[in-house]
mmCIF file of C-alpha atoms in Angstrom:
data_model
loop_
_atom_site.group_PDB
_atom_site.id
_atom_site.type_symbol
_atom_site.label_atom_id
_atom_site.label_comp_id
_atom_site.label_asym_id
_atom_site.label_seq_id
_atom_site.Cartn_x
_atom_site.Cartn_y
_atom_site.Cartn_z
ATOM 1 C CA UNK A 433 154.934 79.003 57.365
ATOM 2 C CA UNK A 434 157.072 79.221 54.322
ATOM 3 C CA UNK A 435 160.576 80.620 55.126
ATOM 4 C CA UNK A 436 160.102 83.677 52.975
ATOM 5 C CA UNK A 437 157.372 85.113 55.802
ATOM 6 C CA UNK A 438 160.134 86.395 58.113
ATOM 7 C CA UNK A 439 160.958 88.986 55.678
ATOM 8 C CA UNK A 440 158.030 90.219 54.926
ATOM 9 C CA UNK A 441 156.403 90.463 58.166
ATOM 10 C CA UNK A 442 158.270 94.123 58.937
ATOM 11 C CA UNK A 443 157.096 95.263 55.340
ATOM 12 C CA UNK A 444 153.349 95.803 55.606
ATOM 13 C CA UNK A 445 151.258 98.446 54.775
ATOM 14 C CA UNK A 446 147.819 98.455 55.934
ATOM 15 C CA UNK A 447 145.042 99.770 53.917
ATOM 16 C CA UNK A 448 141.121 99.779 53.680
ATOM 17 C CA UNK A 449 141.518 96.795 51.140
ATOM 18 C CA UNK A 450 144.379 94.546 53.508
ATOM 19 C CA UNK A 451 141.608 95.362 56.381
ATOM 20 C CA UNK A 452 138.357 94.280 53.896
ATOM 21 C CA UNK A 453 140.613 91.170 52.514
ATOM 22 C CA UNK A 454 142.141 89.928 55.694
ATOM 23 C CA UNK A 455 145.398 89.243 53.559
ATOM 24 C CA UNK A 456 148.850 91.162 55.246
ATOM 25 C CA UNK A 457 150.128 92.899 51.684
ATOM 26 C CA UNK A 458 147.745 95.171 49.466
ATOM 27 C CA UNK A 459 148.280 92.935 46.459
ATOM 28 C CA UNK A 460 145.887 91.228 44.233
ATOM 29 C CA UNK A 461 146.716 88.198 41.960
ATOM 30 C CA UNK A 462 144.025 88.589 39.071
ATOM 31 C CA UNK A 463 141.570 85.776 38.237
ATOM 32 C CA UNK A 464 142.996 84.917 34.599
ATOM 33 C CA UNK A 465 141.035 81.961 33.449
ATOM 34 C CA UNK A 466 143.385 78.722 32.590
ATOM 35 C CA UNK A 467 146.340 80.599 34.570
ATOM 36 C CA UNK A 468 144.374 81.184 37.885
ATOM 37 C CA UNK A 469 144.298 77.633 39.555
ATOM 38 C CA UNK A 470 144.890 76.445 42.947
ATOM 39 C CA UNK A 471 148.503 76.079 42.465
ATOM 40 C CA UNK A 472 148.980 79.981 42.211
ATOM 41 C CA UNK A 473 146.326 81.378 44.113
ATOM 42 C CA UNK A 474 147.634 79.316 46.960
ATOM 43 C CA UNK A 475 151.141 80.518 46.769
ATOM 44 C CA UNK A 476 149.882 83.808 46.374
ATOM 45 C CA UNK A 477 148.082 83.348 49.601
ATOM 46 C CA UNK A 478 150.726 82.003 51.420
ATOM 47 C CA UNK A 479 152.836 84.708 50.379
ATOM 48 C CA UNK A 480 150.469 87.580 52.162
ATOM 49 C CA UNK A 481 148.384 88.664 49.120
ATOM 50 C CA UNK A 482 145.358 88.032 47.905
ATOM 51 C CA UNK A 483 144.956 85.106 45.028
ATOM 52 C CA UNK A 484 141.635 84.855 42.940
ATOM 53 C CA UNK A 485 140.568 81.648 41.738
ATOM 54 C CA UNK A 486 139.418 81.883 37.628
ATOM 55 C CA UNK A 487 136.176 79.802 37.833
ATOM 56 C CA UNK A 488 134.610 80.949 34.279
ATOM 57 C CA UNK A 489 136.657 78.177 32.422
ATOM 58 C CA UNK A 490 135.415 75.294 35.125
ATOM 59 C CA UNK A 491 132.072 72.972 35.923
ATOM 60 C CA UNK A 492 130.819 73.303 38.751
ATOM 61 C CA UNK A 493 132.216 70.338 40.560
ATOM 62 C CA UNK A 494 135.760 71.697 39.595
ATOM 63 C CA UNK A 495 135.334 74.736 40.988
ATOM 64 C CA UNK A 496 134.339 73.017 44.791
ATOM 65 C CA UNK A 497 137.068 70.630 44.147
ATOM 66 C CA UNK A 498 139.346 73.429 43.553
ATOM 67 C CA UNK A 499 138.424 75.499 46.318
ATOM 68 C CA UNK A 500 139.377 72.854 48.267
ATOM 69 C CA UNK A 501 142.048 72.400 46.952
ATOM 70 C CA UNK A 502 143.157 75.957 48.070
ATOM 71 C CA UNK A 503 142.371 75.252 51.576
ATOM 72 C CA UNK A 504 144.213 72.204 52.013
ATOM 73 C CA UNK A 505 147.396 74.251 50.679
ATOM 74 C CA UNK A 506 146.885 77.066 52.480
ATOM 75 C CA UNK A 507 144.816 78.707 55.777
ATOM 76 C CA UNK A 508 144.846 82.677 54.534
ATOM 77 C CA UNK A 509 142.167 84.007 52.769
ATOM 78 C CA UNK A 510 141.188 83.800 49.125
ATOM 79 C CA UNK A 511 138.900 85.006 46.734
ATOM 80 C CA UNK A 512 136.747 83.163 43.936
ATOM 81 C CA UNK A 513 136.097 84.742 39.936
ATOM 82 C CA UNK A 514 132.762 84.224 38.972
ATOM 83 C CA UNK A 515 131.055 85.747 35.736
ATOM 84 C CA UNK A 516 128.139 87.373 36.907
ATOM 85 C CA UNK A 517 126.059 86.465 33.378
ATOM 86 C CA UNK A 518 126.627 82.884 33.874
ATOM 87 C CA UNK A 519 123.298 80.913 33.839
ATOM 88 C CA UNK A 520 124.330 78.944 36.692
ATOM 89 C CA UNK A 521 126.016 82.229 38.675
ATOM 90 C CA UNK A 522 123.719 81.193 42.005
ATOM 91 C CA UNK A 523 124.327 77.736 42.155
ATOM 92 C CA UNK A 524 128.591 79.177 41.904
ATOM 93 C CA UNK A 525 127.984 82.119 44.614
ATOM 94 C CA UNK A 526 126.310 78.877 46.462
ATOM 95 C CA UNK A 527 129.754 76.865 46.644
ATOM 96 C CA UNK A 528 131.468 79.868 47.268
ATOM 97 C CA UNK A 529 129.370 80.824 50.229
ATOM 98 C CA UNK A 530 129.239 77.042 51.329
ATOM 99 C CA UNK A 531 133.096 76.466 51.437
ATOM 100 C CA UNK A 532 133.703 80.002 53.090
ATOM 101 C CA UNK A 533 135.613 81.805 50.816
ATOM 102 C CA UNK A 534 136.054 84.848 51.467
ATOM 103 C CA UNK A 535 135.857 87.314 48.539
ATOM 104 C CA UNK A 536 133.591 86.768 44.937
ATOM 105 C CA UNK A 537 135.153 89.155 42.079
ATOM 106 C CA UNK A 538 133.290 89.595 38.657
ATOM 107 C CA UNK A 539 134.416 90.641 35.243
ATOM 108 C CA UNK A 540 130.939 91.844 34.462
ATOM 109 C CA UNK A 541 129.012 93.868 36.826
ATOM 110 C CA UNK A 542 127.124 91.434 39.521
ATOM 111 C CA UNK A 543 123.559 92.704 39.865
ATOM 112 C CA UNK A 544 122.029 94.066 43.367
ATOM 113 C CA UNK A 545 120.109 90.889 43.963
ATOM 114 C CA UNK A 546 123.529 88.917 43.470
ATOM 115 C CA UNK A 547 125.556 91.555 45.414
ATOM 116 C CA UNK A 548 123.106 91.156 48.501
ATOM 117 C CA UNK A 549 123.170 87.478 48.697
ATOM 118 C CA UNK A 550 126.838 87.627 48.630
ATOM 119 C CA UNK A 551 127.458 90.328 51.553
ATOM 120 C CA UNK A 552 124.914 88.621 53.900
ATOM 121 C CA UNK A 553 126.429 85.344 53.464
ATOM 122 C CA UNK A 554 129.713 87.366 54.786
ATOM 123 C CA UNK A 555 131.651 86.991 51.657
ATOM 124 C CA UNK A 556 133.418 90.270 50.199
ATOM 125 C CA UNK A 557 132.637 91.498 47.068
ATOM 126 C CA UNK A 558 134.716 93.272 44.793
ATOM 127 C CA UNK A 559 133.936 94.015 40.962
ATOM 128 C CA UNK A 560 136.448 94.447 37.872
ATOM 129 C CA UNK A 561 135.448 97.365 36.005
ATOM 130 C CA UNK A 562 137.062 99.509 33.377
ATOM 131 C CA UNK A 563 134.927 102.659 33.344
ATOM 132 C CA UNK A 564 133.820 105.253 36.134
ATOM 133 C CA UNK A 565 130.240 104.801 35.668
ATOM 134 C CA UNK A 566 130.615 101.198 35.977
ATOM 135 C CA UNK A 567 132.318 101.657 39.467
ATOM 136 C CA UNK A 568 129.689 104.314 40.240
ATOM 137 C CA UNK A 569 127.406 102.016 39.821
ATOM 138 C CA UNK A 570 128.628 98.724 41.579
ATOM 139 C CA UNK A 571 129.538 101.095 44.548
ATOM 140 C CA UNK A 572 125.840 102.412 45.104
ATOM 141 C CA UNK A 573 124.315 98.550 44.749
ATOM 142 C CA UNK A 574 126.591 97.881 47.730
ATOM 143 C CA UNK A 575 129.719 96.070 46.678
ATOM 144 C CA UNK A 576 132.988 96.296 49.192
ATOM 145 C CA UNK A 577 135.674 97.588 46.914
ATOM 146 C CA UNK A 578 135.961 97.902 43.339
ATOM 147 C CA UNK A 579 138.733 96.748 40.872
ATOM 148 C CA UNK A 580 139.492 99.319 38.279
ATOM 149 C CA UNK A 581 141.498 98.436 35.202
ATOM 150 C CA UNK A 582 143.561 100.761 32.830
ATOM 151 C CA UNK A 583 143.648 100.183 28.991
ATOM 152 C CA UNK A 584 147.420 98.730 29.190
ATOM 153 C CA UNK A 585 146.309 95.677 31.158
ATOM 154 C CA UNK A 586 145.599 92.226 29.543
ATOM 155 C CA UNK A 587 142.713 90.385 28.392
ATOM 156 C CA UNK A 588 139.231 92.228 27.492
ATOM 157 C CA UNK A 589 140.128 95.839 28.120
ATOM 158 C CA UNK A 590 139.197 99.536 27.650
ATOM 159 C CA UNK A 591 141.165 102.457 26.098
ATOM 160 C CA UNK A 592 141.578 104.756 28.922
ATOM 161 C CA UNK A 593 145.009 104.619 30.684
ATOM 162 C CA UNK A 594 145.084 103.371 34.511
ATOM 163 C CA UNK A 595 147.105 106.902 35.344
ATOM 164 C CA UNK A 596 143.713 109.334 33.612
ATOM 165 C CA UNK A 597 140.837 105.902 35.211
ATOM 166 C CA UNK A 598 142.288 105.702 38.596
ATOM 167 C CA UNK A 599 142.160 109.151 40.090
ATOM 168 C CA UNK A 600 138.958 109.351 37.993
ATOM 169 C CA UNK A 601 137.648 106.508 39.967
ATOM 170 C CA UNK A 602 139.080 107.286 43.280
ATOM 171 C CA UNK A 603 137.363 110.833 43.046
ATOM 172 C CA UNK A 604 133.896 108.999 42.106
ATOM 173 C CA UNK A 605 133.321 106.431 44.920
ATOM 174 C CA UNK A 606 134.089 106.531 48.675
ATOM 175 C CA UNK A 607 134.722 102.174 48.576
ATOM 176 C CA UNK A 608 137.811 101.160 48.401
ATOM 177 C CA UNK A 609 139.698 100.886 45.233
ATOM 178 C CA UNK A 610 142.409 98.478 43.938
ATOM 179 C CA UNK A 611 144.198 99.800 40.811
ATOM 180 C CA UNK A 612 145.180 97.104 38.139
ATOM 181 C CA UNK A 613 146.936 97.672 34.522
ATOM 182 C CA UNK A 614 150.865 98.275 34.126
ATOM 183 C CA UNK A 615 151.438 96.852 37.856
ATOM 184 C CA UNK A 616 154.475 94.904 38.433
ATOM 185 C CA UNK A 617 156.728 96.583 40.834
ATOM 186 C CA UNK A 618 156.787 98.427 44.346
ATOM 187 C CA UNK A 619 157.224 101.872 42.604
ATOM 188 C CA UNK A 620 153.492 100.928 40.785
ATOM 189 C CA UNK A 621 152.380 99.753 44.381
ATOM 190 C CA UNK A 622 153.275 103.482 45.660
ATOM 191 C CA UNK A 623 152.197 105.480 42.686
ATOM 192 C CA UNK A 624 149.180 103.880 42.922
ATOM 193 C CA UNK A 625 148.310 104.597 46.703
ATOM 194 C CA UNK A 626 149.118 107.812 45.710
ATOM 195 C CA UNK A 627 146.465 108.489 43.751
ATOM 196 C CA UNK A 628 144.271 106.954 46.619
ATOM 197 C CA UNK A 629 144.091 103.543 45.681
ATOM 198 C CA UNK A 630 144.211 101.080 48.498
ATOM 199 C CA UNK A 631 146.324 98.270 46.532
ATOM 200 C CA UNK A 632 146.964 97.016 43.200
ATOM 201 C CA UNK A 633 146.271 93.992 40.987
ATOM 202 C CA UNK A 634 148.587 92.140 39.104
ATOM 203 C CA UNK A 635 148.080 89.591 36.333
ATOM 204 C CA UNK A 636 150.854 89.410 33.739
ATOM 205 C CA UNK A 637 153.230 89.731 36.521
ATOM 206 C CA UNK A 638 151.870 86.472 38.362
ATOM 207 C CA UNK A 639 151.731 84.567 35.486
ATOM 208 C CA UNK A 640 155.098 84.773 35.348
ATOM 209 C CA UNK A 641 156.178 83.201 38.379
ATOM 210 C CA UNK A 642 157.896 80.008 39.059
ATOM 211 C CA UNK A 643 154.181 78.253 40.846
ATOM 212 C CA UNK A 644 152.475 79.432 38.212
ATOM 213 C CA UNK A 645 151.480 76.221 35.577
ATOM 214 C CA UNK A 646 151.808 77.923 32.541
ATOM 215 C CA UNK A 647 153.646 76.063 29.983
ATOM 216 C CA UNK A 648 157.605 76.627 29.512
ATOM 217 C CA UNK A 649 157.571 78.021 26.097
ATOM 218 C CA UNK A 650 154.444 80.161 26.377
ATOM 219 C CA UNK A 651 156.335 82.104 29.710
ATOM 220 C CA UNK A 652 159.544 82.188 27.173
ATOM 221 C CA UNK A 653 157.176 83.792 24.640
ATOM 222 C CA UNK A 654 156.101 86.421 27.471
ATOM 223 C CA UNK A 655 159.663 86.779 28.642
ATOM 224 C CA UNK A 656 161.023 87.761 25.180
ATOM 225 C CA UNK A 657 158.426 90.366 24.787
ATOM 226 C CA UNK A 658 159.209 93.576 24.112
ATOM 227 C CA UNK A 659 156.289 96.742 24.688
ATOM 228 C CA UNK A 660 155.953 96.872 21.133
ATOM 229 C CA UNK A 661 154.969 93.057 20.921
ATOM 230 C CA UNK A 662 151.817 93.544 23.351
ATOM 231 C CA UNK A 663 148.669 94.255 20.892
ATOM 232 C CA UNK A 664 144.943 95.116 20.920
ATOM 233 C CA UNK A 665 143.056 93.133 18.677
ATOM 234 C CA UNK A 666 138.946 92.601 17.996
ATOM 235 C CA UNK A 667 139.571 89.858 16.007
ATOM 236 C CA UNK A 668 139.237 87.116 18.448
ATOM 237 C CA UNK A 669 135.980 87.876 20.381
ATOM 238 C CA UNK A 670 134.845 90.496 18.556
ATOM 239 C CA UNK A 671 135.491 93.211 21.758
ATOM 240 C CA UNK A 672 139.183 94.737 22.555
ATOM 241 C CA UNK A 673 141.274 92.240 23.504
ATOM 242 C CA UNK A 674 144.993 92.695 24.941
ATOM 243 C CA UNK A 675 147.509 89.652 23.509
ATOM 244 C CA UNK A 676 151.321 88.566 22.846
ATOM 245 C CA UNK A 677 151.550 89.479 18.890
ATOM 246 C CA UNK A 678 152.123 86.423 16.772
ATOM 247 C CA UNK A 679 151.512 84.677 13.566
ATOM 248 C CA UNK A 680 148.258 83.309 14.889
ATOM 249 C CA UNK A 681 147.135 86.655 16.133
ATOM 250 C CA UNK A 682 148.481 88.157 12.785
ATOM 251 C CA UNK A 683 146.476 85.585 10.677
ATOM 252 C CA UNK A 684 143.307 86.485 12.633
ATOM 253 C CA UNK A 685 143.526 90.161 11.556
ATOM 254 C CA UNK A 686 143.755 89.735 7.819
ATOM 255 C CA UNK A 687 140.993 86.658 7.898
ATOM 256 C CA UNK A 688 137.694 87.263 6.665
ATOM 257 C CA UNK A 689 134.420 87.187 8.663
ATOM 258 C CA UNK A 690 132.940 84.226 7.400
ATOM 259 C CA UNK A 691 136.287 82.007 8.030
ATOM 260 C CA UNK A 692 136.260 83.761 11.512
ATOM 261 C CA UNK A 693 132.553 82.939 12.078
ATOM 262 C CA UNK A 694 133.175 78.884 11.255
ATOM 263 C CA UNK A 695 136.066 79.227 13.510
ATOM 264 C CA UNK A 696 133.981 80.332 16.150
ATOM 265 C CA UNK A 697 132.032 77.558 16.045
ATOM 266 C CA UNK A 698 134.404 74.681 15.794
ATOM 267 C CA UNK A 699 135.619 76.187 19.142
ATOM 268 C CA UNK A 700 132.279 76.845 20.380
ATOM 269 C CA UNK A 701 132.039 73.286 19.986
ATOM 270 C CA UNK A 702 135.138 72.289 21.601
ATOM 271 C CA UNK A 703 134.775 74.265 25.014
ATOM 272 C CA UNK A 704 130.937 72.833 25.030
ATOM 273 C CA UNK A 705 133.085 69.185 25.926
ATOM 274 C CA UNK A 706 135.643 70.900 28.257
ATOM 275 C CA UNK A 707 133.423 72.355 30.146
ATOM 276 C CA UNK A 708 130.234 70.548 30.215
ATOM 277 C CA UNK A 709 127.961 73.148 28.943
ATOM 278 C CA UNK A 710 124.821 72.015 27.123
ATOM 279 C CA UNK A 711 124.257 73.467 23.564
ATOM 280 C CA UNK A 712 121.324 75.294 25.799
ATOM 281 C CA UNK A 713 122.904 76.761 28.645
ATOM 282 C CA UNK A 714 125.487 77.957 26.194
ATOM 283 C CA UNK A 715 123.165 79.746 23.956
ATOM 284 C CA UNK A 716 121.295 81.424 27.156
ATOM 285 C CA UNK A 717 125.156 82.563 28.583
ATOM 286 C CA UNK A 718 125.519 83.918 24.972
ATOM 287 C CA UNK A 719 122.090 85.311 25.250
ATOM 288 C CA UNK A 720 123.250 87.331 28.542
ATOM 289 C CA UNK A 721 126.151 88.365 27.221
ATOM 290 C CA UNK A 722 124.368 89.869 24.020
ATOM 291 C CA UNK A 723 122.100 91.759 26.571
ATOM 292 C CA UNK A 724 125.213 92.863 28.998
ATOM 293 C CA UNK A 725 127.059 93.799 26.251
ATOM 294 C CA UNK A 726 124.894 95.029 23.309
ATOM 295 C CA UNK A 727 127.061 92.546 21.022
ATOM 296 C CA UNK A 728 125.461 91.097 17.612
ATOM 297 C CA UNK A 729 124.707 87.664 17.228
ATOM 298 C CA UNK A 730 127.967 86.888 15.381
ATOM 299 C CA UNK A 731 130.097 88.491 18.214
ATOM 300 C CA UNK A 732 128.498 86.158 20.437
ATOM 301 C CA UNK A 733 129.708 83.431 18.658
ATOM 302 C CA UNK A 734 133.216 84.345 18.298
ATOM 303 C CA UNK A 735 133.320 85.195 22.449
ATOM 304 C CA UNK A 736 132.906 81.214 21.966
ATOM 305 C CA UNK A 737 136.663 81.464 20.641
ATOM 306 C CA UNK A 738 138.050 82.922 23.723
ATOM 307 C CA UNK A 739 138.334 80.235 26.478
ATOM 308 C CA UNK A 740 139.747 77.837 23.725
ATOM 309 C CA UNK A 741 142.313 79.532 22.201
ATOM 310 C CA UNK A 742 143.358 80.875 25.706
ATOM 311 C CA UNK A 743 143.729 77.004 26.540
ATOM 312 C CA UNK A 744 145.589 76.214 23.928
ATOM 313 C CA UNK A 745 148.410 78.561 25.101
ATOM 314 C CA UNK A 746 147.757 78.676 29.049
ATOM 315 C CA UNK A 747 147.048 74.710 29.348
ATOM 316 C CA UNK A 748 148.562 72.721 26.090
ATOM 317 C CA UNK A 749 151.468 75.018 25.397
ATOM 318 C CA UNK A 750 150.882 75.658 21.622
ATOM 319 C CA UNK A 751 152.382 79.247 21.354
ATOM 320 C CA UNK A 752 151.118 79.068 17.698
ATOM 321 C CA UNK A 753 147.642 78.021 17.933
ATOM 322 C CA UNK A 754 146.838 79.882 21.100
ATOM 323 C CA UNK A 755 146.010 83.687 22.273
ATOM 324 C CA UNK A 756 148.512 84.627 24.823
ATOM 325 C CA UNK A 757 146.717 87.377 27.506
ATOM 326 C CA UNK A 758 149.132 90.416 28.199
ATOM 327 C CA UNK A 759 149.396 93.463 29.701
ATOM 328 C CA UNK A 760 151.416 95.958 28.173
ATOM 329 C CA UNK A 761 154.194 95.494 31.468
ATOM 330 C CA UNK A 762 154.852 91.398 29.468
ATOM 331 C CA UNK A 763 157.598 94.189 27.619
ATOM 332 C CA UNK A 764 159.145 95.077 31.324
ATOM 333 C CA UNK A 765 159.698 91.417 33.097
ATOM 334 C CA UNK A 766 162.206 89.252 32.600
ATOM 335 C CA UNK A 767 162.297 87.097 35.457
ATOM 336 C CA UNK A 768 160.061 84.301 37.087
ATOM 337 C CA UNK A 769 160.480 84.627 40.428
ATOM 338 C CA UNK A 770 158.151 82.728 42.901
ATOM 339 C CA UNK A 771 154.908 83.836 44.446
ATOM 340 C CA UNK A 772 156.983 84.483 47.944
ATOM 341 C CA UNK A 773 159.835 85.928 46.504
ATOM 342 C CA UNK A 774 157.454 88.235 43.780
ATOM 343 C CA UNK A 775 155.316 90.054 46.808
ATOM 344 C CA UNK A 776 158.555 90.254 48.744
ATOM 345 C CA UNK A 777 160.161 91.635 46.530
ATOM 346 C CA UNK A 778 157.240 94.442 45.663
ATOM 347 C CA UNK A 779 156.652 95.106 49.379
ATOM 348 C CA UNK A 780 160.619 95.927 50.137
ATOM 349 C CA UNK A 781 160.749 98.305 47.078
ATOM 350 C CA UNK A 782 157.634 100.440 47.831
ATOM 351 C CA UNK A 783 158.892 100.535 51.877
ATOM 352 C CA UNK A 784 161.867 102.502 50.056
ATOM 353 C CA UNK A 785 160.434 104.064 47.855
ATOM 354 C CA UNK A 786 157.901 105.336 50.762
ATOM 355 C CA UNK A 787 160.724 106.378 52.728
ATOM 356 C CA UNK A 788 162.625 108.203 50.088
ATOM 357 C CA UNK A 789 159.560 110.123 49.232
ATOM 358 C CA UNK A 790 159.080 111.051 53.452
ATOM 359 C CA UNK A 791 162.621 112.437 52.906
ATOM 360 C CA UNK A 792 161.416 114.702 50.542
ATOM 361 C CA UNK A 793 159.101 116.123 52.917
ATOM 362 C CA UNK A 794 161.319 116.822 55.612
ATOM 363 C CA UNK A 795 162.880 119.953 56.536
ATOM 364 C CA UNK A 796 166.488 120.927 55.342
#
């Protein structure tokens, strides 16, 4: 066991989603494709909380290899993020099942069918969703918990605020819910049980940590963030999208549609080689995601920028040609702290802060 357990062990609080997870802290470290590999989600593991795996951005034979990988680092449970539209989503929720791993999360809505297979196989099932009805509606087709995002969290997100969506979503589904969206600290951890959450989800904040493998200069780039520096943009994928500003982001806004549609393609192109995608499957994902999404042809084609100019940042290190993911809390961290040290930290500031607030409470 790493040496930072022993601190950490007295600092637990249990909740519906520790109990549903099997993990000791109620702590999620978000599936963020490129950033979410084995390195982190192991260390996150190890460390008490729960790691998710970002599979969108692998083949097949990647993502068992790097399940595996998790389990040789690490003997606590994990959890696996699959996109629910993808044309080969059963043969994924097959490895997952297969190598036991114990939760599936989705950024789109899973459907019943999917849901089902999942929960019989014994693996937990927990949703991302950034609207009530979504929640509502993932809750009554049987899925375990639900994660709810607020509009100040990064990548793809909505424009209601995780303070107004959380108690909204609390008061609309009797599953457990873990709050993510302007997480990073044990105050967040206790504000957020306090509106009845059962944990939180952090991505920004993991990303900066010393295990995770982003590049040097693109966590420098995070680091000297301000709040004002964290945008919302259409311009890459055609749907709200929350980045690092910079010149590349910048040039996206003011370029016109037709420059923005070859673009698309030229990356289209290049994540159809990463990834091993035929032409075919690809159009039939984009086909999916026109259907899940109501999105027009030509935003289908510039979700094909997405994965590749994530990579360029999260993977090559090119701060200028890459989209840099943030949540709005990229303006409120300046360290990089490891996995261990991160979730002890949280866990020893909400005990106080829980124990400060019981003072309140207690008679004069």
């Amino acid at each position: 066991m790493d040496h930072t357990a022993h601190h950490t062990a007295d600092r637990t609080l249990e909740t519906a989603f520790t109990e549903l997870a099997g993990v000791r802290h109620p702590i999620v470290q978000t599936g963020m494709g490129w950033v979410a590999g084995p390195r982190l989600v192991s260390a996150t593991a190890n460390a008490g909380a729960l790691g998710i795996l970002a599979s969108a951005t692998m083949t097949l034979d990647g993502l068992r290899s790097a399940v595996r990988e998790v389990k040789s680092r690490t003997d606590a449970p994990f959890g696996v993020n699959l996109r629910a539209d993808a044309g080969d989503a059963a043969d994924r929720v097959r490895v997952i099942t297969e190598e036991g791993v114990r939760v599936a999360s989705f950024a789109l809505a899973p459907s019943r069918e999917l849901i089902a297979r999942l929960k019989d196989a014994g693996v937990v099932v927990i949703p991302s969703v950034g609207a009530r009805r979504h929640a509502e509606k993932v809750a009554s087709w049987g899925a375990d918990a639900v994660l709810v995002q607020g509009g100040e969290g990064g990548g793809h997100t909505g424009e209601v605020a995780t303070s107004v969506l959380l108690p909204q979503v609390v008061d609309a589904v009797d599953i457990p819910v873990v709050a993510a969206g302007g997480f990073f600290d044990g105050r967040g951890l206790v504000a957020a049980l306090a509106y009845g959450a059962a944990g939180v989800a952090m991505g920004t904040r993991f990303l900066l940590t010393s295990d995770s493998t982003v590049p040097d200069a693109v966590k420098a780039a995070y680091l000297a963030a301000t709040v004002k520096d964290v945008t919302v943009t259409t311009k890459v994928d055609g749907l709200p999208h929350r980045m690092l500003r910079s010149d590349l982001v910048d040039s996206l806004e003011t370029s016109g549609r037709s420059a923005a549609l070859l673009r698309a393609l030229r990356h289209a192109s290049a994540f159809r080689k990463v990834s091993g995608l035929s032409w075919a499957r690809m159009v039939r994902d984009g086909l999916a995601l026109r259907r899940g999404k109501n999105l027009t042809w030509s935003q289908v084609l510039l979700a094909a920028n997405t994965p590749m100019l994530l990579k360029a940042s999260m993977v090559d290190g090119r701060t200028d040609l890459g989209v840099m993911a943030a949540g709005q809390v990229a303006g409120l961290i300046g360290d990089l702290p490891s996995c261990a040290e991160l979730v002890d930290r949280v866990m020893a500031e909400a005990c106080e802060r829980l124990g400060e607030l019981a003072g309140l409470g207690a008679p004069r």
